[in-house]
Short mmCIF file of C-alpha atoms and ligand atoms in Angstrom, two decimals:
data_model
loop_
_atom_site.label_atom_id
_atom_site.label_comp_id
_atom_site.label_asym_id
_atom_site.label_seq_id
_atom_site.Cartn_x
_atom_site.Cartn_y
_atom_site.Cartn_z
CA MET A 6 -0.10 -0.22 -0.11
CA ILE A 7 1.10 3.30 -0.74
CA TYR A 8 -0.07 6.28 1.08
CA ASP A 9 -0.75 9.78 -0.46
CA TYR A 10 0.67 11.40 3.05
CA LEU A 11 3.23 9.59 5.88
CA ILE A 12 3.50 12.02 8.55
CA ILE A 13 5.79 11.72 11.62
CA GLY A 14 5.06 12.78 14.62
CA CYS A 15 2.14 14.07 16.37
CA GLY A 16 2.92 17.62 17.50
CA VAL A 17 1.27 20.71 16.38
CA ALA A 18 3.05 20.32 13.24
CA GLY A 19 1.93 16.82 12.30
CA LEU A 20 -1.34 17.03 13.29
CA ASN A 21 -2.08 20.83 12.02
CA THR A 22 -0.52 19.06 8.65
CA ALA A 23 -3.08 15.89 9.04
CA ARG A 24 -5.91 18.54 9.43
CA TYR A 25 -5.35 20.61 6.09
CA ILE A 26 -5.06 17.20 4.14
CA PRO A 27 -8.33 16.16 2.43
CA LYS A 28 -10.49 13.69 3.98
CA ASN A 29 -10.38 11.43 0.43
CA LYS A 30 -6.49 11.27 0.72
CA LYS A 31 -4.50 8.39 2.09
CA VAL A 32 -2.82 9.54 5.35
CA LEU A 33 -0.92 7.74 8.28
CA VAL A 34 0.22 9.85 11.41
CA LEU A 35 2.86 7.66 13.13
CA CYS A 36 4.31 9.10 16.51
CA LYS A 37 7.31 7.40 18.59
CA LYS A 38 5.44 6.50 21.62
CA SER A 39 2.20 7.63 22.61
CA PRO A 40 0.44 11.33 20.78
CA TRP A 41 0.70 12.95 23.95
CA GLN A 42 4.82 12.56 24.52
CA CYS A 43 5.88 15.64 22.00
CA ASN A 44 6.65 19.08 22.83
CA THR A 45 3.37 21.04 21.76
CA PHE A 46 1.72 18.81 24.70
CA PHE A 47 3.76 20.87 27.19
CA ALA A 48 3.84 24.36 25.55
CA GLN A 49 1.86 26.76 28.78
CA GLY A 50 2.68 30.47 27.58
CA GLY A 51 0.99 30.75 24.26
CA ILE A 52 0.96 31.15 20.54
CA ALA A 53 1.90 34.81 19.21
CA THR A 54 -0.26 36.06 16.42
CA ALA A 55 -0.51 39.71 14.64
CA LYS A 56 -3.34 41.24 16.33
CA ASN A 57 -4.56 42.73 13.15
CA LYS A 58 -3.53 43.79 9.84
CA ASP A 59 -1.88 47.13 11.53
CA ASP A 60 0.24 45.11 13.77
CA ILE A 61 1.80 42.64 10.60
CA ASN A 62 4.66 44.82 10.41
CA LEU A 63 5.44 45.53 13.84
CA TYR A 64 5.24 41.74 14.52
CA ILE A 65 7.74 41.66 12.06
CA ALA A 66 10.06 44.03 13.53
CA ASP A 67 10.11 42.35 16.51
CA ILE A 68 10.70 38.80 15.34
CA LEU A 69 13.71 40.13 13.34
CA GLU A 70 14.92 42.42 16.62
CA ALA A 71 14.94 39.07 18.44
CA GLY A 72 16.41 37.53 15.90
CA VAL A 73 19.00 39.56 15.79
CA HIS A 74 18.04 40.04 11.66
CA GLN A 75 19.63 36.72 11.20
CA ASN A 76 16.35 35.34 10.33
CA ASN A 77 14.51 34.54 6.41
CA THR A 78 12.48 37.75 6.15
CA GLN A 79 10.38 36.16 4.00
CA ALA A 80 9.83 33.40 5.92
CA VAL A 81 9.19 35.89 9.14
CA GLU A 82 6.94 37.79 6.79
CA ILE A 83 5.18 34.64 5.97
CA LEU A 84 4.82 34.06 9.60
CA SER A 85 3.31 37.45 10.62
CA SER A 86 1.26 37.97 7.11
CA HIS A 87 -0.36 34.17 7.85
CA SER A 88 -0.75 34.14 11.59
CA ILE A 89 -4.55 35.96 11.35
CA LYS A 90 -5.92 33.37 9.20
CA VAL A 91 -4.53 30.44 10.67
CA ILE A 92 -5.95 31.39 14.38
CA ASP A 93 -9.24 32.53 12.55
CA ASP A 94 -9.10 29.03 11.00
CA LEU A 95 -8.32 27.48 14.45
CA ILE A 96 -11.20 29.37 16.15
CA GLN A 97 -13.86 28.56 13.07
CA ASP A 98 -13.18 25.12 13.93
CA GLY A 99 -13.90 25.22 17.41
CA MET A 100 -10.40 25.74 19.31
CA LYS A 101 -11.27 28.10 22.11
CA PHE A 102 -8.54 30.47 23.64
CA ASP A 103 -9.01 32.59 26.72
CA THR A 104 -10.97 35.70 26.49
CA ASN A 105 -12.03 38.78 28.66
CA PRO A 106 -15.33 39.38 30.27
CA ASP A 107 -16.22 41.28 27.37
CA GLY A 108 -15.74 38.13 24.83
CA SER A 109 -12.43 39.73 23.25
CA LEU A 110 -9.56 37.21 23.01
CA ALA A 111 -7.20 37.49 26.06
CA PHE A 112 -3.82 38.57 24.81
CA THR A 113 -0.75 38.03 27.11
CA ASN A 114 2.97 39.88 26.97
CA GLU A 115 6.01 37.77 26.84
CA ALA A 116 9.57 39.00 26.38
CA ALA A 117 10.20 40.99 23.18
CA HIS A 118 7.08 41.70 22.20
CA SER A 119 6.65 45.39 21.44
CA LYS A 120 3.09 44.72 22.65
CA SER A 121 0.69 42.46 24.14
CA ARG A 122 -0.04 39.70 21.45
CA VAL A 123 -0.09 35.85 22.55
CA LEU A 124 -2.85 34.12 23.02
CA HIS A 125 -3.61 31.52 25.74
CA ALA A 126 -6.04 28.56 26.47
CA ASP A 127 -7.10 27.57 29.60
CA GLY A 128 -4.47 29.77 31.50
CA ASP A 129 -1.01 28.06 31.19
CA ALA A 130 -2.10 24.73 29.17
CA THR A 131 -2.32 26.40 25.56
CA GLY A 132 -0.39 23.35 24.23
CA ARG A 133 -2.21 20.81 25.97
CA ASN A 134 -5.62 22.47 24.42
CA LEU A 135 -4.61 23.24 21.19
CA HIS A 136 -3.00 19.33 20.72
CA MET A 137 -6.42 18.05 22.63
CA PHE A 138 -8.30 20.20 20.01
CA LEU A 139 -5.92 18.77 17.25
CA LEU A 140 -5.99 15.57 18.07
CA ASN A 141 -9.83 15.11 18.08
CA GLU A 142 -10.24 17.15 14.42
CA CYS A 143 -7.81 14.50 12.91
CA LYS A 144 -10.11 12.13 10.81
CA HIS A 145 -6.46 10.36 9.81
CA ASP A 146 -4.86 7.13 11.45
CA ILE A 147 -2.53 7.62 14.15
CA ILE A 148 -0.32 4.84 15.14
CA ASP A 149 1.89 4.95 18.19
CA ASN A 150 5.25 3.43 19.28
CA SER A 151 6.51 3.64 15.74
CA ILE A 152 10.34 4.45 16.01
CA VAL A 153 11.61 5.74 12.48
CA VAL A 154 14.86 4.44 11.74
CA ASP A 155 15.74 5.22 8.21
CA ILE A 156 14.43 8.04 5.59
CA LEU A 157 13.74 6.12 2.22
CA LEU A 158 15.62 8.63 -0.10
CA GLN A 159 16.93 7.85 -3.22
CA ASP A 160 17.80 10.38 -6.29
CA GLY A 161 16.06 13.23 -4.13
CA ILE A 162 12.88 11.27 -4.18
CA CYS A 163 11.44 9.98 -0.85
CA TYR A 164 9.28 6.87 -1.07
CA GLY A 165 8.92 6.93 2.49
CA VAL A 166 10.32 5.51 6.20
CA GLU A 167 11.48 2.62 7.64
CA LEU A 168 10.48 2.10 10.62
CA LEU A 169 10.43 -0.29 14.12
CA GLN A 170 7.17 -1.47 15.34
CA ASN A 171 6.13 -4.11 17.82
CA LYS A 172 10.11 -5.35 17.59
CA LYS A 173 9.76 -5.41 13.59
CA ILE A 174 11.08 -3.63 10.73
CA LYS A 175 8.87 -2.29 8.96
CA ARG A 176 8.32 -0.30 5.24
CA VAL A 177 5.71 2.69 4.85
CA PHE A 178 5.43 4.07 1.47
CA ALA A 179 4.07 7.12 1.01
CA HIS A 180 3.84 9.87 -2.25
CA ASN A 181 4.42 12.84 -0.05
CA THR A 182 6.52 12.11 3.49
CA ILE A 183 6.11 15.01 6.09
CA LEU A 184 8.60 15.19 9.09
CA ALA A 185 7.31 16.88 12.25
CA SER A 186 9.10 15.13 14.85
CA GLY A 187 10.42 17.99 16.80
CA GLY A 188 13.62 19.40 18.33
CA VAL A 189 16.80 17.52 20.12
CA GLY A 190 15.87 18.25 23.52
CA SER A 191 17.23 14.86 25.18
CA ILE A 192 20.90 15.59 23.90
CA TYR A 193 21.37 18.22 27.06
CA LYS A 194 21.47 17.35 30.75
CA PHE A 195 19.08 20.01 31.75
CA HIS A 196 15.69 20.64 29.06
CA THR A 197 11.75 21.41 29.22
CA ASN A 198 11.16 18.84 25.83
CA SER A 199 9.26 15.78 26.21
CA THR A 200 11.57 12.63 26.71
CA THR A 201 11.19 11.28 23.60
CA ILE A 202 12.15 14.12 21.72
CA SER A 203 16.10 13.03 20.70
CA GLY A 204 17.06 14.22 17.77
CA ASP A 205 16.80 10.77 15.68
CA ILE A 206 15.45 12.20 12.48
CA GLN A 207 18.12 14.89 11.62
CA GLY A 208 21.11 11.95 12.66
CA ILE A 209 19.18 10.31 9.75
CA CYS A 210 19.89 13.72 7.92
CA VAL A 211 23.50 13.55 8.56
CA GLU A 212 23.66 10.43 7.58
CA LYS A 213 21.56 11.05 4.24
CA ASN A 214 23.27 14.07 3.32
CA ILE A 215 19.85 15.82 4.13
CA LYS A 216 21.32 19.34 4.66
CA LEU A 217 20.46 21.05 7.71
CA LYS A 218 20.63 24.40 8.80
CA ASP A 219 21.57 26.78 12.06
CA MET A 220 22.49 23.65 14.08
CA HIS A 221 24.50 25.39 16.64
CA LEU A 222 21.62 27.98 17.61
CA MET A 223 20.32 26.39 20.29
CA GLN A 224 17.39 28.37 22.66
CA PHE A 225 17.74 28.44 26.29
CA HIS A 226 14.95 29.61 28.45
CA PRO A 227 15.56 31.39 31.27
CA THR A 228 13.28 30.18 33.60
CA VAL A 229 13.14 26.70 34.29
CA TYR A 230 12.78 24.58 37.55
CA VAL A 231 15.53 22.10 37.53
CA GLU A 232 15.49 20.73 40.95
CA GLN A 233 13.52 17.53 40.53
CA GLN A 234 14.91 14.28 39.40
CA THR A 235 12.56 13.79 36.36
CA ALA A 236 14.96 14.39 32.73
CA GLN A 237 11.79 16.61 31.59
CA LYS A 238 12.06 20.03 33.75
CA GLN A 239 9.22 22.19 34.88
CA LEU A 240 9.19 25.17 32.57
CA LEU A 241 7.95 28.69 33.89
CA THR A 242 6.64 30.44 31.15
CA GLU A 243 7.54 33.87 29.72
CA ALA A 244 4.14 35.01 30.50
CA LEU A 245 4.80 35.09 34.19
CA ARG A 246 7.52 37.89 33.35
CA GLY A 247 5.13 39.52 31.06
CA GLU A 248 2.65 40.01 33.54
CA GLY A 249 5.21 41.01 36.57
CA ALA A 250 7.37 38.34 37.88
CA ILE A 251 10.88 39.21 38.41
CA VAL A 252 13.94 37.52 38.50
CA VAL A 253 16.42 37.84 41.25
CA ASP A 254 19.07 36.64 43.21
CA GLU A 255 19.51 35.16 47.08
CA ASN A 256 19.39 38.97 47.83
CA GLY A 257 16.40 40.00 46.31
CA TYR A 258 17.84 41.70 43.71
CA ALA A 259 16.61 42.51 40.55
CA PHE A 260 19.60 42.31 38.54
CA LEU A 261 17.96 41.84 34.92
CA LYS A 262 18.17 45.33 34.66
CA ASP A 263 21.79 45.46 34.94
CA TYR A 264 22.21 44.11 31.55
CA HIS A 265 19.36 44.85 29.39
CA LYS A 266 16.68 47.77 29.17
CA ASN A 267 13.98 45.69 28.90
CA ALA A 268 15.21 43.92 31.87
CA GLU A 269 12.55 40.45 32.40
CA LEU A 270 11.38 41.24 28.79
CA ALA A 271 14.41 41.30 27.11
CA PRO A 272 15.04 38.62 24.72
CA ARG A 273 15.35 35.01 25.96
CA ASP A 274 18.89 34.69 24.82
CA ILE A 275 20.26 37.84 26.80
CA VAL A 276 18.22 36.90 29.57
CA SER A 277 19.47 33.24 29.76
CA ARG A 278 23.29 34.62 29.64
CA ALA A 279 22.55 37.16 32.21
CA ILE A 280 21.08 34.63 34.83
CA PHE A 281 24.11 32.44 34.04
CA ASP A 282 26.74 35.24 34.07
CA HIS A 283 24.93 36.48 37.71
CA ILE A 284 25.13 33.11 38.73
CA LYS A 285 29.29 32.79 37.85
CA LYS A 286 29.60 36.50 39.32
CA THR A 287 27.84 36.17 42.67
CA LYS A 288 27.47 32.22 43.16
CA SER A 289 24.18 33.18 44.21
CA LYS A 290 21.24 31.34 43.51
CA ILE A 291 18.61 32.95 40.93
CA TYR A 292 14.85 32.55 41.77
CA LEU A 293 11.58 33.51 40.09
CA ASP A 294 9.86 35.87 42.29
CA MET A 295 5.93 35.97 41.72
CA SER A 296 4.89 37.95 45.07
CA SER A 297 3.07 40.57 42.64
CA PHE A 298 0.29 38.22 41.46
CA SER A 299 -2.54 37.60 44.37
CA LYS A 300 -3.06 34.16 45.30
CA ASP A 301 -6.38 33.73 43.26
CA GLU A 302 -5.41 35.81 40.55
CA PHE A 303 -2.79 33.40 39.92
CA GLU A 304 -4.22 30.25 40.52
CA LYS A 305 -6.81 31.43 38.16
CA ARG A 306 -4.59 32.67 35.35
CA PHE A 307 -1.85 29.76 35.63
CA PRO A 308 -3.44 26.73 37.02
CA ASN A 309 -1.51 24.09 36.14
CA ILE A 310 1.79 25.74 36.98
CA TYR A 311 0.32 26.23 40.74
CA HIS A 312 -0.70 22.68 40.95
CA ASN A 313 2.14 21.47 39.77
CA PHE A 314 4.24 23.82 42.22
CA LEU A 315 2.04 23.04 44.99
CA LYS A 316 2.82 19.43 44.57
CA LEU A 317 6.60 19.88 44.85
CA GLY A 318 6.00 21.92 47.90
CA TYR A 319 6.03 25.84 46.61
CA LYS A 320 3.16 27.76 47.59
CA ILE A 321 3.23 30.49 44.59
CA PRO A 322 2.70 32.98 44.33
CA PHE A 323 4.37 33.63 48.15
CA ASP A 324 7.46 31.46 48.16
CA LYS A 325 9.73 32.09 45.05
CA VAL A 326 11.16 29.36 42.93
CA PRO A 327 14.71 28.67 42.34
CA ILE A 328 15.30 29.03 38.55
CA SER A 329 17.77 27.95 35.70
CA PRO A 330 17.80 28.48 32.35
CA ALA A 331 17.63 25.33 30.34
CA PHE A 332 17.82 23.66 26.82
CA HIS A 333 14.15 24.43 25.24
CA TYR A 334 14.20 25.08 21.43
CA SER A 335 16.47 24.40 18.60
CA MET A 336 16.06 27.15 15.74
CA GLY A 337 18.12 25.20 13.66
CA GLY A 338 17.00 21.94 11.72
CA ILE A 339 16.37 20.30 8.45
CA LYS A 340 16.73 22.99 5.63
CA VAL A 341 13.61 23.83 4.23
CA ASP A 342 12.63 26.26 1.41
CA ASN A 343 9.45 28.82 2.40
CA ASN A 344 7.15 26.29 1.37
CA SER A 345 8.39 23.66 3.94
CA LEU A 346 9.97 21.59 1.21
CA VAL A 347 13.27 20.19 1.95
CA ALA A 348 16.50 21.05 0.18
CA ASN A 349 17.19 19.31 -2.79
CA THR A 350 13.99 16.78 -2.47
CA LYS A 351 11.11 16.38 -4.67
CA ASN A 352 8.43 15.30 -1.77
CA LEU A 353 10.00 15.39 1.35
CA PHE A 354 8.37 17.92 3.55
CA ALA A 355 9.58 19.09 7.28
CA VAL A 356 7.49 21.65 9.58
CA GLY A 357 7.68 22.45 12.59
CA GLU A 358 11.01 22.41 15.50
CA VAL A 359 12.47 19.64 13.31
CA ALA A 360 12.61 22.17 10.46
CA CYS A 361 14.96 25.44 9.72
CA THR A 362 12.96 27.82 7.71
CA GLY A 363 15.45 30.66 9.05
CA VAL A 364 11.90 32.42 10.64
CA HIS A 365 13.36 32.41 14.09
CA GLY A 366 16.96 33.86 13.26
CA ALA A 367 19.67 33.50 15.99
CA ASN A 368 17.11 33.75 19.04
CA ARG A 369 13.65 32.69 18.19
CA LEU A 370 11.09 35.21 19.77
CA ALA A 371 8.53 33.87 22.26
CA SER A 372 6.04 31.93 21.50
CA ASN A 373 6.61 31.82 17.82
CA SER A 374 6.73 27.70 17.75
CA LEU A 375 3.29 26.88 17.88
CA LEU A 376 2.54 29.19 15.30
CA GLU A 377 5.34 28.06 12.98
CA GLY A 378 3.97 24.50 13.14
CA LEU A 379 0.50 25.75 12.11
CA VAL A 380 1.92 28.18 9.51
CA PHE A 381 4.20 26.24 7.75
CA SER A 382 2.20 23.09 8.05
CA HIS A 383 -0.25 24.35 6.12
CA LEU A 384 1.97 25.74 3.03
CA ALA A 385 3.18 22.05 2.86
CA VAL A 386 -0.03 20.73 2.54
CA GLU A 387 -0.49 23.53 -0.29
CA LYS A 388 2.74 22.91 -2.06
CA SER A 389 2.45 19.25 -2.21
CA LEU A 390 -1.35 19.18 -3.43
CA ASN A 391 -0.40 21.85 -6.50
CA ASN A 392 3.08 19.40 -6.76
CA ARG A 393 0.91 15.81 -7.30
CA PHE A 394 4.28 14.15 -6.92
CA LYS A 395 4.03 10.23 -7.50
CA ILE A 396 6.43 7.50 -6.70
CA ASP A 397 7.27 4.77 -8.79
CA ILE A 398 7.96 2.08 -6.17
CA ASN A 399 9.32 0.02 -8.32
CA LYS A 400 12.75 2.45 -8.80
CA LEU A 401 13.62 2.01 -5.20
CA ASN A 402 16.81 0.29 -4.92
CA ILE A 403 17.49 0.67 -1.15
CA LYS A 404 17.76 -2.82 0.69
CA GLN A 405 16.47 -3.36 4.23
CA LYS A 406 19.22 -3.31 7.01
CA GLU A 407 19.14 -5.06 10.09
CA TYR A 408 19.18 -2.61 13.16
CA LYS A 409 20.11 -2.78 17.01
CA LEU A 410 17.90 0.18 18.41
CA GLN A 411 19.83 -0.06 21.88
CA ILE A 412 21.98 -2.10 23.77
CA PRO A 413 22.60 -2.08 27.71
CA SER A 414 25.87 0.56 27.32
CA ASP A 415 24.26 3.05 25.15
CA LYS A 416 22.82 4.19 28.46
CA LYS A 417 25.88 5.74 29.92
CA ILE A 418 26.93 6.94 26.90
CA LYS A 419 23.79 9.04 26.17
CA GLU A 420 24.61 10.36 30.40
CA GLN A 421 27.82 11.32 29.15
CA LEU A 422 26.56 13.24 26.12
CA ARG A 423 24.11 15.22 28.00
CA ASN A 424 26.76 16.35 30.40
CA LEU A 425 28.83 16.91 27.64
CA MET A 426 26.45 19.15 25.54
CA TRP A 427 25.44 21.38 28.55
CA LYS A 428 28.32 21.64 29.64
CA THR A 429 30.16 22.47 26.49
CA VAL A 430 27.71 23.17 23.90
CA GLY A 431 25.04 25.54 26.33
CA ILE A 432 24.71 28.99 27.00
CA ILE A 433 28.05 30.15 26.79
CA ARG A 434 30.47 28.33 24.63
CA ASN A 435 34.47 28.11 24.11
CA ALA A 436 35.99 27.30 20.95
CA ASP A 437 38.66 25.33 22.42
CA GLU A 438 35.75 23.33 24.32
CA LEU A 439 34.32 22.87 21.29
CA LYS A 440 36.83 21.12 19.48
CA GLU A 441 37.42 18.92 22.49
CA THR A 442 33.89 18.14 22.55
CA SER A 443 33.87 16.81 18.62
CA ILE A 444 36.53 14.49 19.15
CA LYS A 445 34.77 13.14 22.02
CA ILE A 446 31.82 12.61 20.32
CA ASP A 447 33.71 11.18 17.45
CA GLN A 448 35.12 8.37 20.15
CA MET A 449 31.41 7.81 21.13
CA LEU A 450 30.74 7.30 17.69
CA SER A 451 33.41 4.44 17.37
CA ASN A 452 31.89 2.52 20.32
CA ASP A 453 29.75 -0.71 19.42
CA ILE A 454 25.97 1.31 20.06
CA GLY A 455 22.71 0.99 19.18
CA ARG A 456 20.97 3.27 16.33
CA LEU A 457 19.09 5.28 18.44
CA LEU A 458 22.09 6.65 20.27
CA TYR A 459 24.12 6.55 17.06
CA LEU A 460 21.47 8.87 15.63
CA ARG A 461 21.24 11.38 18.70
CA LEU A 462 25.45 11.49 18.28
CA LEU A 463 25.53 12.36 14.91
CA THR A 464 22.78 15.11 15.62
CA ALA A 465 24.84 16.57 18.01
CA SER A 466 28.18 16.13 16.19
CA ALA A 467 26.24 18.18 13.46
CA ILE A 468 25.31 20.89 16.32
CA VAL A 469 28.88 21.07 17.57
CA LYS A 470 30.45 20.91 14.01
CA GLU A 471 28.29 23.86 13.65
CA ALA A 472 28.88 25.64 16.65
CA ILE A 473 32.92 25.03 15.76
CA ASN A 474 32.37 26.87 12.31
CA ASN A 475 30.66 30.05 13.37
CA THR A 476 33.40 31.58 15.03
CA SER A 477 31.64 35.00 16.13
CA SER A 478 28.89 35.34 18.89
CA ILE A 479 25.28 36.08 17.54
CA GLY A 480 22.42 35.63 19.70
CA ALA A 481 21.84 32.48 21.10
CA HIS A 482 25.45 31.32 19.73
CA TYR A 483 28.03 32.42 22.56
CA LEU A 484 31.49 32.40 22.20
CA GLN A 485 33.95 33.51 25.15
CA LYS A 486 37.58 33.09 24.99
CA ASP A 487 37.84 31.59 28.41
CA LYS A 488 37.27 28.01 29.12
CA LYS A 489 34.13 28.07 31.82
C1 LIG B 527 6.83 29.79 27.62
O1 LIG B 527 5.54 29.50 28.12
O2 LIG B 527 7.87 30.68 27.72
C2 LIG B 527 7.24 28.80 26.64
C3 LIG B 527 6.72 29.61 24.83
C4 LIG B 527 7.69 29.76 23.88
O3 LIG B 527 8.70 28.35 24.16
O4 LIG B 527 7.67 30.30 23.35
#
């Protein structure tokens, strides 16, 4: 059987692709574990959008400013100008965003936006609500526990993927393949991502010579509670700072104003670096102080954070919560054009965090990731419907391989990799350390290892190599002369 569309990933990018594909097409959506194990499900703050036609240019200016003007300007224009339509479509189809008492949409502010233009749902559960909505809308088959181990790419034509399901290697064929598998979170020791997100597909791209772009541009969210033992750490949404929370040291000093005129609302890369620097200089612990909220106000506006932290022993908004920056989002990914088509291919698309349109430049503006998934999935579907590309399966000449997915010794190497990436390819980097890290990753790659670790290491290696090749500090890529 040949599907019309094969979608890899069940977050906003994958599910919204499925939503726009006509119902008469044969579509299969695959997810690595359960559909809920994706980054969309955990997104708190919201979805940014131009508020109206008059706001499109200002929104563009904000995205470029946060991205240090390293963005693909056309992609930014597309994102801003399409935002109003994709949000209207969602609302027309029944997605509920939070509203003001008069019924108008409630917008919040987040860092580096020059006005409040971030929509949210159920307070701080925007991603979860959007995800539930898109899952309910999905009229196509979704199969869980499907781990993609190879992309069947030959002469620029993608025939589908090879995957592991029920311990068996299988091939799934499709006329159009859409990669929507997310970023690289599990490569880092501290991260906010779903634990299924580990850069496997980017690793396959390295192996297959599918072009990656901007892999050195990794975003670190400034306000993450990293003290719990779980691999995925608890985010404290930027909307908190947008609505009055402040970052303080253990003396209660709000130091961000010393680093940027917009203090709490400076671009994310600047806030993360400021926290890092202040810790280095003062050895102080850093906290998020949310005492500007009343208890009732907080519980109503941020119910999930309120209850999650109560379980962890914090009475918010009265207790300050210790925070640290942690890996959050990969601006780099598979190089695609403005219609999400993967460079040098005919029928392979990549959408969302796995892709790099260049829309985010060197630092993503807050709450632009869900919107990116919505806008560029729509364009991918339009482009593929116009292309009407059909594969001829008889031309496929790639032999099926056997894989050892994981072996017991992988665990230790994965742990070493996570520590190494956090320490040397994190918020502040050093050229010599990056070179040492690259050598260490090559050594790890030379071990007898399972396929998934192998792919993760290839992705890590691509990140480090691009970091080495980019010798100037810009946006999220910050180099310092001395070793830390
Ligand atoms: C947040 O809620 O702070 C995260 C939003 C984002 O990643 O843009």
